[in-house]
């Protein structure tokens, strides 16, 4: 089953309260017992999906920090390698749009840094070894 089919089923079941936007942003989930590195894979006004090495348990709570995201979240679903989390208070459409802009700026910055590193390496100016 494709991700679009899964999303359509969730909409039909009433599980998704808002449309989602695909992302790929590194973040940290600060839970009571541990901090977890994660990748935010999708975002909506009501919550998000994150990839995580060891999925959290349903009902776990904590703060998600990822760029402008610094929100209290509750784990609502658990899958192999992923968790669905819900914002305690839904965010605005403007906030969701801002996250998309943040991702685009981050991608541009990473590409510029890589280009600078490659240029320095080709000029023999780099102190790092690949």
Coordinates of N, CA, C and O in Angstrom, one line a residue:
X1 N 0.8 -1.2 0.0 CA 0.0 0.0 0.0 C 0.9 1.2 0.0 O 1.8 1.3 0.8
X2 N 0.6 2.2 -0.9 CA 1.4 3.4 -1.0 C 1.1 4.3 0.2 O 0.0 4.2 0.8
X3 N 2.0 5.3 0.4 CA 1.8 6.3 1.5 C 0.5 7.1 1.2 O -0.2 7.5 2.1
X4 N 0.2 7.4 -0.1 CA -1.0 8.2 -0.4 C -2.2 7.4 -0.1 O -3.2 8.0 0.4
X5 N -2.2 6.1 -0.3 CA -3.3 5.2 0.0 C -3.6 5.2 1.5 O -4.7 5.2 2.0
X6 N -2.4 5.1 2.2 CA -2.5 5.1 3.7 C -3.1 6.4 4.2 O -4.0 6.4 5.0
X7 N -2.6 7.5 3.6 CA -3.2 8.8 4.0 C -4.6 8.9 3.7 O -5.4 9.4 4.6
X8 N -5.1 8.4 2.5 CA -6.5 8.5 2.2 C -7.3 7.7 3.2 O -8.4 8.1 3.6
X9 N -6.8 6.5 3.6 CA -7.6 5.7 4.6 C -7.7 6.4 5.9 O -8.7 6.4 6.5
X10 N -6.6 7.1 6.3 CA -6.6 7.8 7.6 C -7.6 9.0 7.5 O -8.3 9.2 8.5
X11 N -7.7 9.6 6.4 CA -8.6 10.7 6.2 C -10.0 10.2 6.3 O -10.9 10.7 7.0
X12 N -10.3 9.1 5.6 CA -11.6 8.4 5.7 C -12.0 8.0 7.1 O -13.1 8.1 7.5
X13 N -11.0 7.5 7.8 CA -11.3 7.1 9.2 C -11.4 8.3 10.1 O -11.7 8.1 11.3
X14 N -11.0 9.5 9.7 CA -11.1 10.6 10.5 C -9.8 10.8 11.4 O -9.8 11.6 12.3
X15 N -8.8 10.1 11.1 CA -7.5 10.1 11.9 C -6.7 11.3 11.6 O -6.0 11.8 12.4
X16 N -6.7 11.8 10.4 CA -5.9 13.0 10.0 C -6.8 14.2 10.0 O -7.7 14.3 9.2
X17 N -6.6 15.1 10.9 CA -7.4 16.3 11.0 C -7.0 17.4 10.1 O -7.7 18.4 9.9
X18 N -5.8 17.3 9.5 CA -5.3 18.4 8.6 C -4.4 17.8 7.6 O -3.8 16.7 7.8
X19 N -4.3 18.3 6.4 CA -3.4 17.8 5.4 C -2.0 17.9 5.8 O -1.6 18.8 6.5
X20 N -1.1 17.0 5.3 CA 0.3 17.0 5.8 C 1.2 17.5 4.7 O 0.8 17.5 3.5
X21 N 2.4 17.9 5.1 CA 3.4 18.3 4.2 C 4.6 17.5 4.4 O 5.1 17.3 5.6
X22 N 5.2 16.9 3.3 CA 6.4 16.1 3.5 C 7.6 16.9 3.8 O 7.8 18.0 3.2
X23 N 8.5 16.5 4.7 CA 9.7 17.1 5.1 C 10.8 16.1 5.2 O 10.6 14.9 5.2
X24 N 12.0 16.6 5.5 CA 13.1 15.8 5.9 C 14.0 16.7 6.8 O 14.9 17.3 6.2
X25 N 13.7 16.9 8.0 CA 14.4 17.7 8.9 C 14.9 17.0 10.2 O 14.1 16.3 10.8
X26 N 16.2 17.2 10.5 CA 16.7 16.5 11.7 C 16.2 17.3 13.0 O 16.1 18.5 12.9
X27 N 15.9 16.5 14.0 CA 15.5 17.2 15.2 C 15.8 16.3 16.5 O 16.5 15.3 16.4
X28 N 15.4 16.8 17.6 CA 15.6 16.1 18.9 C 14.2 16.0 19.6 O 13.5 17.0 19.7
X29 N 13.9 14.9 20.1 CA 12.7 14.7 21.0 C 13.2 14.5 22.4 O 14.0 13.6 22.7
X30 N 12.9 15.5 23.2 CA 13.3 15.5 24.6 C 12.2 14.9 25.5 O 11.3 15.5 25.8
X31 N 12.4 13.6 25.8 CA 11.4 12.9 26.6 C 11.9 12.9 28.1 O 13.0 13.3 28.4
X32 N 11.0 12.4 29.0 CA 11.3 12.3 30.4 C 12.6 11.5 30.7 O 13.4 11.9 31.4
X33 N 12.7 10.3 30.0 CA 13.7 9.4 30.3 C 14.9 9.5 29.4 O 16.0 9.0 29.8
X34 N 14.8 10.1 28.3 CA 16.0 10.2 27.3 C 15.7 11.2 26.2 O 14.6 11.6 26.0
X35 N 16.8 11.6 25.6 CA 16.7 12.5 24.4 C 16.9 11.6 23.2 O 17.8 10.7 23.2
X36 N 16.1 11.8 22.1 CA 16.2 11.0 20.9 C 16.4 11.8 19.7 O 15.7 12.8 19.5
X37 N 17.4 11.5 18.9 CA 17.6 12.1 17.6 C 16.5 11.5 16.7 O 16.1 10.4 16.7
X38 N 16.0 12.4 15.8 CA 14.9 12.0 14.9 C 15.0 12.8 13.6 O 15.7 13.7 13.5
X39 N 14.2 12.4 12.6 CA 14.0 13.1 11.4 C 12.5 13.3 11.2 O 11.7 12.4 11.2
X40 N 12.1 14.6 11.1 CA 10.7 14.9 10.9 C 10.4 14.6 9.4 O 11.0 15.2 8.5
X41 N 9.4 13.7 9.1 CA 9.2 13.3 7.7 C 7.9 13.9 7.2 O 7.7 14.0 6.0
X42 N 7.0 14.4 8.0 CA 5.8 15.1 7.6 C 5.2 15.9 8.7 O 5.5 15.6 9.9
X43 N 4.5 16.9 8.3 CA 4.0 17.9 9.3 C 2.6 18.4 8.9 O 2.4 18.6 7.7
X44 N 1.7 18.6 9.8 CA 0.4 19.2 9.6 C 0.2 20.1 10.8 O 1.0 20.2 11.7
X45 N -1.0 20.8 10.7 CA -1.3 21.7 11.8 C -1.5 21.0 13.1 O -1.3 21.5 14.2
X46 N -1.9 19.7 13.1 CA -2.2 19.0 14.3 C -1.1 18.1 14.8 O -1.2 17.7 16.0
X47 N -0.1 17.8 14.0 CA 0.9 16.9 14.4 C 1.9 16.6 13.3 O 2.0 17.3 12.3
X48 N 2.7 15.5 13.6 CA 3.8 15.2 12.6 C 4.1 13.7 12.7 O 3.7 13.0 13.6
X49 N 4.9 13.3 11.7 CA 5.5 12.0 11.7 C 7.0 12.1 11.8 O 7.5 13.0 11.1
X50 N 7.6 11.3 12.6 CA 9.0 11.3 12.7 C 9.6 9.9 12.6 O 9.0 9.0 13.1
X51 N 10.8 9.9 11.9 CA 11.5 8.6 11.9 C 12.5 8.6 13.1 O 13.1 9.7 13.4
X52 N 12.6 7.5 13.8 CA 13.4 7.4 15.0 C 13.9 6.0 15.1 O 13.3 5.1 14.7
X53 N 15.1 5.9 15.6 CA 15.8 4.6 15.7 C 15.0 3.6 16.5 O 14.7 2.5 16.1
X54 N 14.6 4.0 17.7 CA 13.7 3.2 18.6 C 12.4 3.9 18.8 O 12.4 4.8 19.6
X55 N 11.3 3.4 18.1 CA 10.0 4.1 18.3 C 9.6 4.3 19.8 O 9.9 3.4 20.6
X56 N 9.0 5.4 20.1 CA 8.5 5.7 21.4 C 7.2 4.9 21.6 O 6.5 4.5 20.7
X57 N 6.8 4.9 22.9 CA 5.5 4.2 23.2 C 4.3 5.2 23.1 O 4.5 6.4 23.3
X58 N 3.2 4.7 22.7 CA 2.0 5.5 22.6 C 1.7 6.1 24.0 O 1.8 5.4 25.0
X59 N 1.5 7.4 24.0 CA 1.3 8.2 25.2 C 2.5 8.9 25.8 O 2.4 9.7 26.7
X60 N 3.7 8.5 25.3 CA 4.9 9.2 25.7 C 4.8 10.7 25.3 O 4.1 11.0 24.3
X61 N 5.4 11.5 26.1 CA 5.3 13.0 26.0 C 6.7 13.6 26.0 O 7.6 13.0 26.7
X62 N 6.8 14.7 25.4 CA 8.1 15.5 25.5 C 8.1 16.7 24.6 O 7.1 17.0 24.0
X63 N 9.2 17.3 24.5 CA 9.4 18.5 23.6 C 10.1 18.1 22.4 O 11.2 17.4 22.5
X64 N 9.6 18.6 21.2 CA 10.3 18.4 20.0 C 11.0 19.7 19.6 O 10.4 20.7 19.6
X65 N 12.3 19.6 19.3 CA 13.1 20.7 18.9 C 13.7 20.4 17.6 O 14.4 19.5 17.4
X66 N 13.3 21.3 16.6 CA 13.8 21.2 15.3 C 13.6 22.5 14.6 O 12.5 22.9 14.2
X67 N 14.7 23.3 14.5 CA 14.6 24.6 13.9 C 13.6 25.4 14.7 O 13.7 25.5 15.9
X68 N 12.6 26.0 14.0 CA 11.6 26.8 14.8 C 10.6 26.0 15.6 O 9.8 26.5 16.3
X69 N 10.6 24.7 15.4 CA 9.7 23.8 16.2 C 10.3 23.6 17.6 O 11.4 23.1 17.7
X70 N 9.6 24.0 18.6 CA 9.9 23.8 20.0 C 8.6 23.6 20.7 O 8.1 24.6 21.4
X71 N 8.0 22.5 20.5 CA 6.6 22.3 21.0 C 6.5 21.0 21.8 O 7.2 20.0 21.6
X72 N 5.5 21.0 22.7 CA 5.2 19.8 23.5 C 4.4 18.9 22.6 O 3.5 19.3 21.9
X73 N 4.8 17.6 22.6 CA 4.1 16.7 21.7 C 3.7 15.4 22.5 O 4.4 15.1 23.5
X74 N 2.7 14.7 22.0 CA 2.3 13.5 22.6 C 2.3 12.4 21.5 O 1.8 12.6 20.4
X75 N 2.9 11.2 21.8 CA 3.0 10.1 20.8 C 1.6 9.5 20.7 O 1.0 9.1 21.7
X76 N 1.1 9.5 19.5 CA -0.2 8.9 19.2 C -0.3 7.6 18.4 O -1.2 6.9 18.4
X77 N 0.9 7.3 17.8 CA 0.9 6.1 17.0 C 2.4 5.6 16.9 O 3.3 6.4 16.8
X78 N 2.5 4.3 16.8 CA 3.8 3.7 16.8 C 3.9 2.7 15.6 O 3.0 1.9 15.4
X79 N 4.9 2.9 14.8 CA 5.2 2.0 13.6 C 6.6 1.6 13.7 O 7.4 2.2 14.4
X80 N 7.0 0.7 12.8 CA 8.4 0.3 12.8 C 9.3 1.5 12.3 O 9.2 1.9 11.2
X81 N 10.1 2.0 13.2 CA 11.0 3.1 12.9 C 10.4 4.4 12.8 O 11.0 5.4 12.5
X82 N 9.1 4.6 13.1 CA 8.4 5.9 13.1 C 7.4 6.0 14.2 O 6.9 5.0 14.7
X83 N 7.1 7.3 14.5 CA 6.1 7.6 15.5 C 5.3 8.8 14.9 O 5.8 9.7 14.3
X84 N 4.0 8.8 15.2 CA 3.1 9.9 14.9 C 3.0 10.6 16.2 O 2.8 10.0 17.3
X85 N 3.1 12.0 16.2 CA 3.0 12.8 17.4 C 2.0 13.9 17.1 O 1.8 14.4 16.0
X86 N 1.3 14.3 18.2 CA 0.3 15.3 18.1 C 0.8 16.5 18.9 O 1.3 16.4 20.0
X87 N 0.6 17.7 18.3 CA 0.8 19.0 19.1 C -0.2 19.1 20.2 O -1.4 18.7 20.0
X88 N 0.2 19.5 21.4 CA -0.8 19.7 22.4 C -1.8 20.8 22.1 O -2.9 20.8 22.4
X89 N -1.3 21.8 21.3 CA -2.2 22.9 20.7 C -1.8 23.0 19.3 O -0.7 23.2 18.9
X90 N -2.8 22.7 18.4 CA -2.5 22.8 16.9 C -1.9 24.1 16.5 O -2.1 25.2 17.1
X91 N -1.0 24.0 15.5 CA -0.2 25.2 15.0 C -1.0 25.8 13.9 O -1.9 25.2 13.3
X92 N -0.6 27.0 13.5 CA -1.3 27.8 12.4 C -0.7 27.3 11.0 O 0.4 26.8 10.9
X93 N -1.5 27.6 10.0 CA -1.0 27.4 8.6 C 0.2 28.2 8.4 O 1.1 27.7 7.7
X94 N 0.3 29.4 8.9 CA 1.5 30.3 8.8 C 2.7 29.6 9.4 O 3.8 29.6 8.8
X95 N 2.6 28.9 10.5 CA 3.7 28.2 11.1 C 4.1 27.1 10.2 O 5.3 26.9 10.0
X96 N 3.2 26.3 9.7 CA 3.5 25.2 8.8 C 4.3 25.7 7.6 O 5.3 25.1 7.2
X97 N 3.8 26.8 7.0 CA 4.5 27.3 5.8 C 5.9 27.8 6.2 O 6.8 27.6 5.5
X98 N 6.1 28.3 7.4 CA 7.4 28.8 7.9 C 8.3 27.6 8.0 O 9.5 27.8 7.8
X99 N 7.8 26.4 8.4 CA 8.7 25.2 8.5 C 9.2 24.8 7.1 O 10.4 24.5 6.9
X100 N 8.3 24.9 6.1 CA 8.7 24.6 4.7 C 9.9 25.6 4.3 O 10.9 25.2 3.7
X101 N 9.7 26.9 4.6 CA 10.7 27.8 4.3 C 12.0 27.5 5.0 O 13.1 27.7 4.4
X102 N 11.9 27.2 6.3 CA 13.1 26.8 7.0 C 13.9 25.6 6.4 O 15.1 25.7 6.3
X103 N 13.1 24.6 5.9 CA 13.8 23.5 5.3 C 14.5 23.9 4.0 O 15.6 23.5 3.7
X104 N 13.8 24.7 3.2 CA 14.4 25.2 2.0 C 15.7 26.0 2.2 O 16.7 25.8 1.5
X105 N 15.7 26.9 3.2 CA 16.9 27.6 3.6 C 18.0 26.7 4.1 O 19.2 26.9 3.8
X106 N 17.6 25.7 4.9 CA 18.6 24.8 5.4 C 19.3 24.0 4.2 O 20.5 23.8 4.2
X107 N 18.5 23.6 3.3 CA 19.0 22.9 2.1 C 20.0 23.8 1.3 O 21.1 23.3 0.9
X108 N 19.6 25.0 1.1 CA 20.4 26.0 0.4 C 21.8 26.2 1.1 O 22.8 26.2 0.5
X109 N 21.7 26.3 2.5 CA 22.9 26.6 3.3 C 23.8 25.4 3.2 O 25.0 25.5 3.1
X110 N 23.3 24.1 3.3 CA 24.1 22.9 3.2 C 24.7 22.8 1.9 O 25.9 22.4 1.8
X111 N 24.0 23.1 0.8 CA 24.6 23.1 -0.5 C 25.8 24.1 -0.7 O 26.8 23.8 -1.3
X112 N 25.6 25.3 -0.2 CA 26.6 26.3 -0.2 C 27.8 25.9 0.6 O 29.0 26.1 0.1
X113 N 27.6 25.3 1.7 CA 28.8 24.9 2.5 C 29.5 23.7 1.8 O 30.8 23.7 1.9
X114 N 28.8 22.8 1.2 CA 29.4 21.7 0.5 C 30.2 22.3 -0.7 O 31.4 21.9 -0.9
X115 N 29.7 23.2 -1.4 CA 30.4 23.8 -2.5 C 31.7 24.5 -2.1 O 32.7 24.4 -2.7
X116 N 31.6 25.2 -1.0 CA 32.8 25.9 -0.4 C 33.9 24.9 0.0 O 35.1 25.1 -0.3
X117 N 33.4 23.8 0.6 CA 34.4 22.7 1.0 C 35.0 22.1 -0.2 O 36.2 21.9 -0.2
X118 N 34.2 21.8 -1.2 CA 34.8 21.2 -2.5 C 35.8 22.1 -3.1 O 36.9 21.7 -3.5
X119 N 35.4 23.4 -3.2 CA 36.3 24.4 -3.8 C 37.6 24.5 -3.0 O 38.7 24.4 -3.6
X120 N 37.6 24.6 -1.7 CA 38.8 24.6 -0.9 C 39.6 23.4 -1.1 O 40.8 23.4 -1.2
X121 N 39.0 22.2 -1.2 CA 39.7 21.0 -1.3 C 40.4 20.9 -2.7 O 41.6 20.5 -2.8
X122 N 39.7 21.4 -3.8 CA 40.3 21.4 -5.1 C 41.5 22.4 -5.2 O 42.4 22.2 -6.0
X123 N 41.5 23.4 -4.3 CA 42.5 24.4 -4.3 C 43.6 24.0 -3.3 O 44.6 24.8 -3.2
X124 N 43.5 22.9 -2.7 CA 44.5 22.4 -1.7 C 44.5 23.2 -0.4 O 45.5 23.2 0.3
X125 N 43.4 23.9 -0.1 CA 43.3 24.7 1.1 C 42.6 24.0 2.2 O 42.5 24.5 3.3
X126 N 42.1 22.8 2.0 CA 41.3 22.1 3.0 C 42.3 21.3 4.0 O 43.2 20.7 3.5
X127 N 42.0 21.4 5.2 CA 42.8 20.7 6.2 C 42.1 19.3 6.5 O 42.7 18.5 7.2
X128 N 40.9 19.1 6.0 CA 40.3 17.8 6.3 C 40.6 16.8 5.2 O 41.0 17.2 4.1
X129 N 40.6 15.5 5.5 CA 40.9 14.5 4.6 C 39.6 13.6 4.4 O 39.0 13.2 5.3
X130 N 39.3 13.3 3.1 CA 38.1 12.5 2.9 C 38.5 11.1 2.9 O 39.3 10.4 2.5

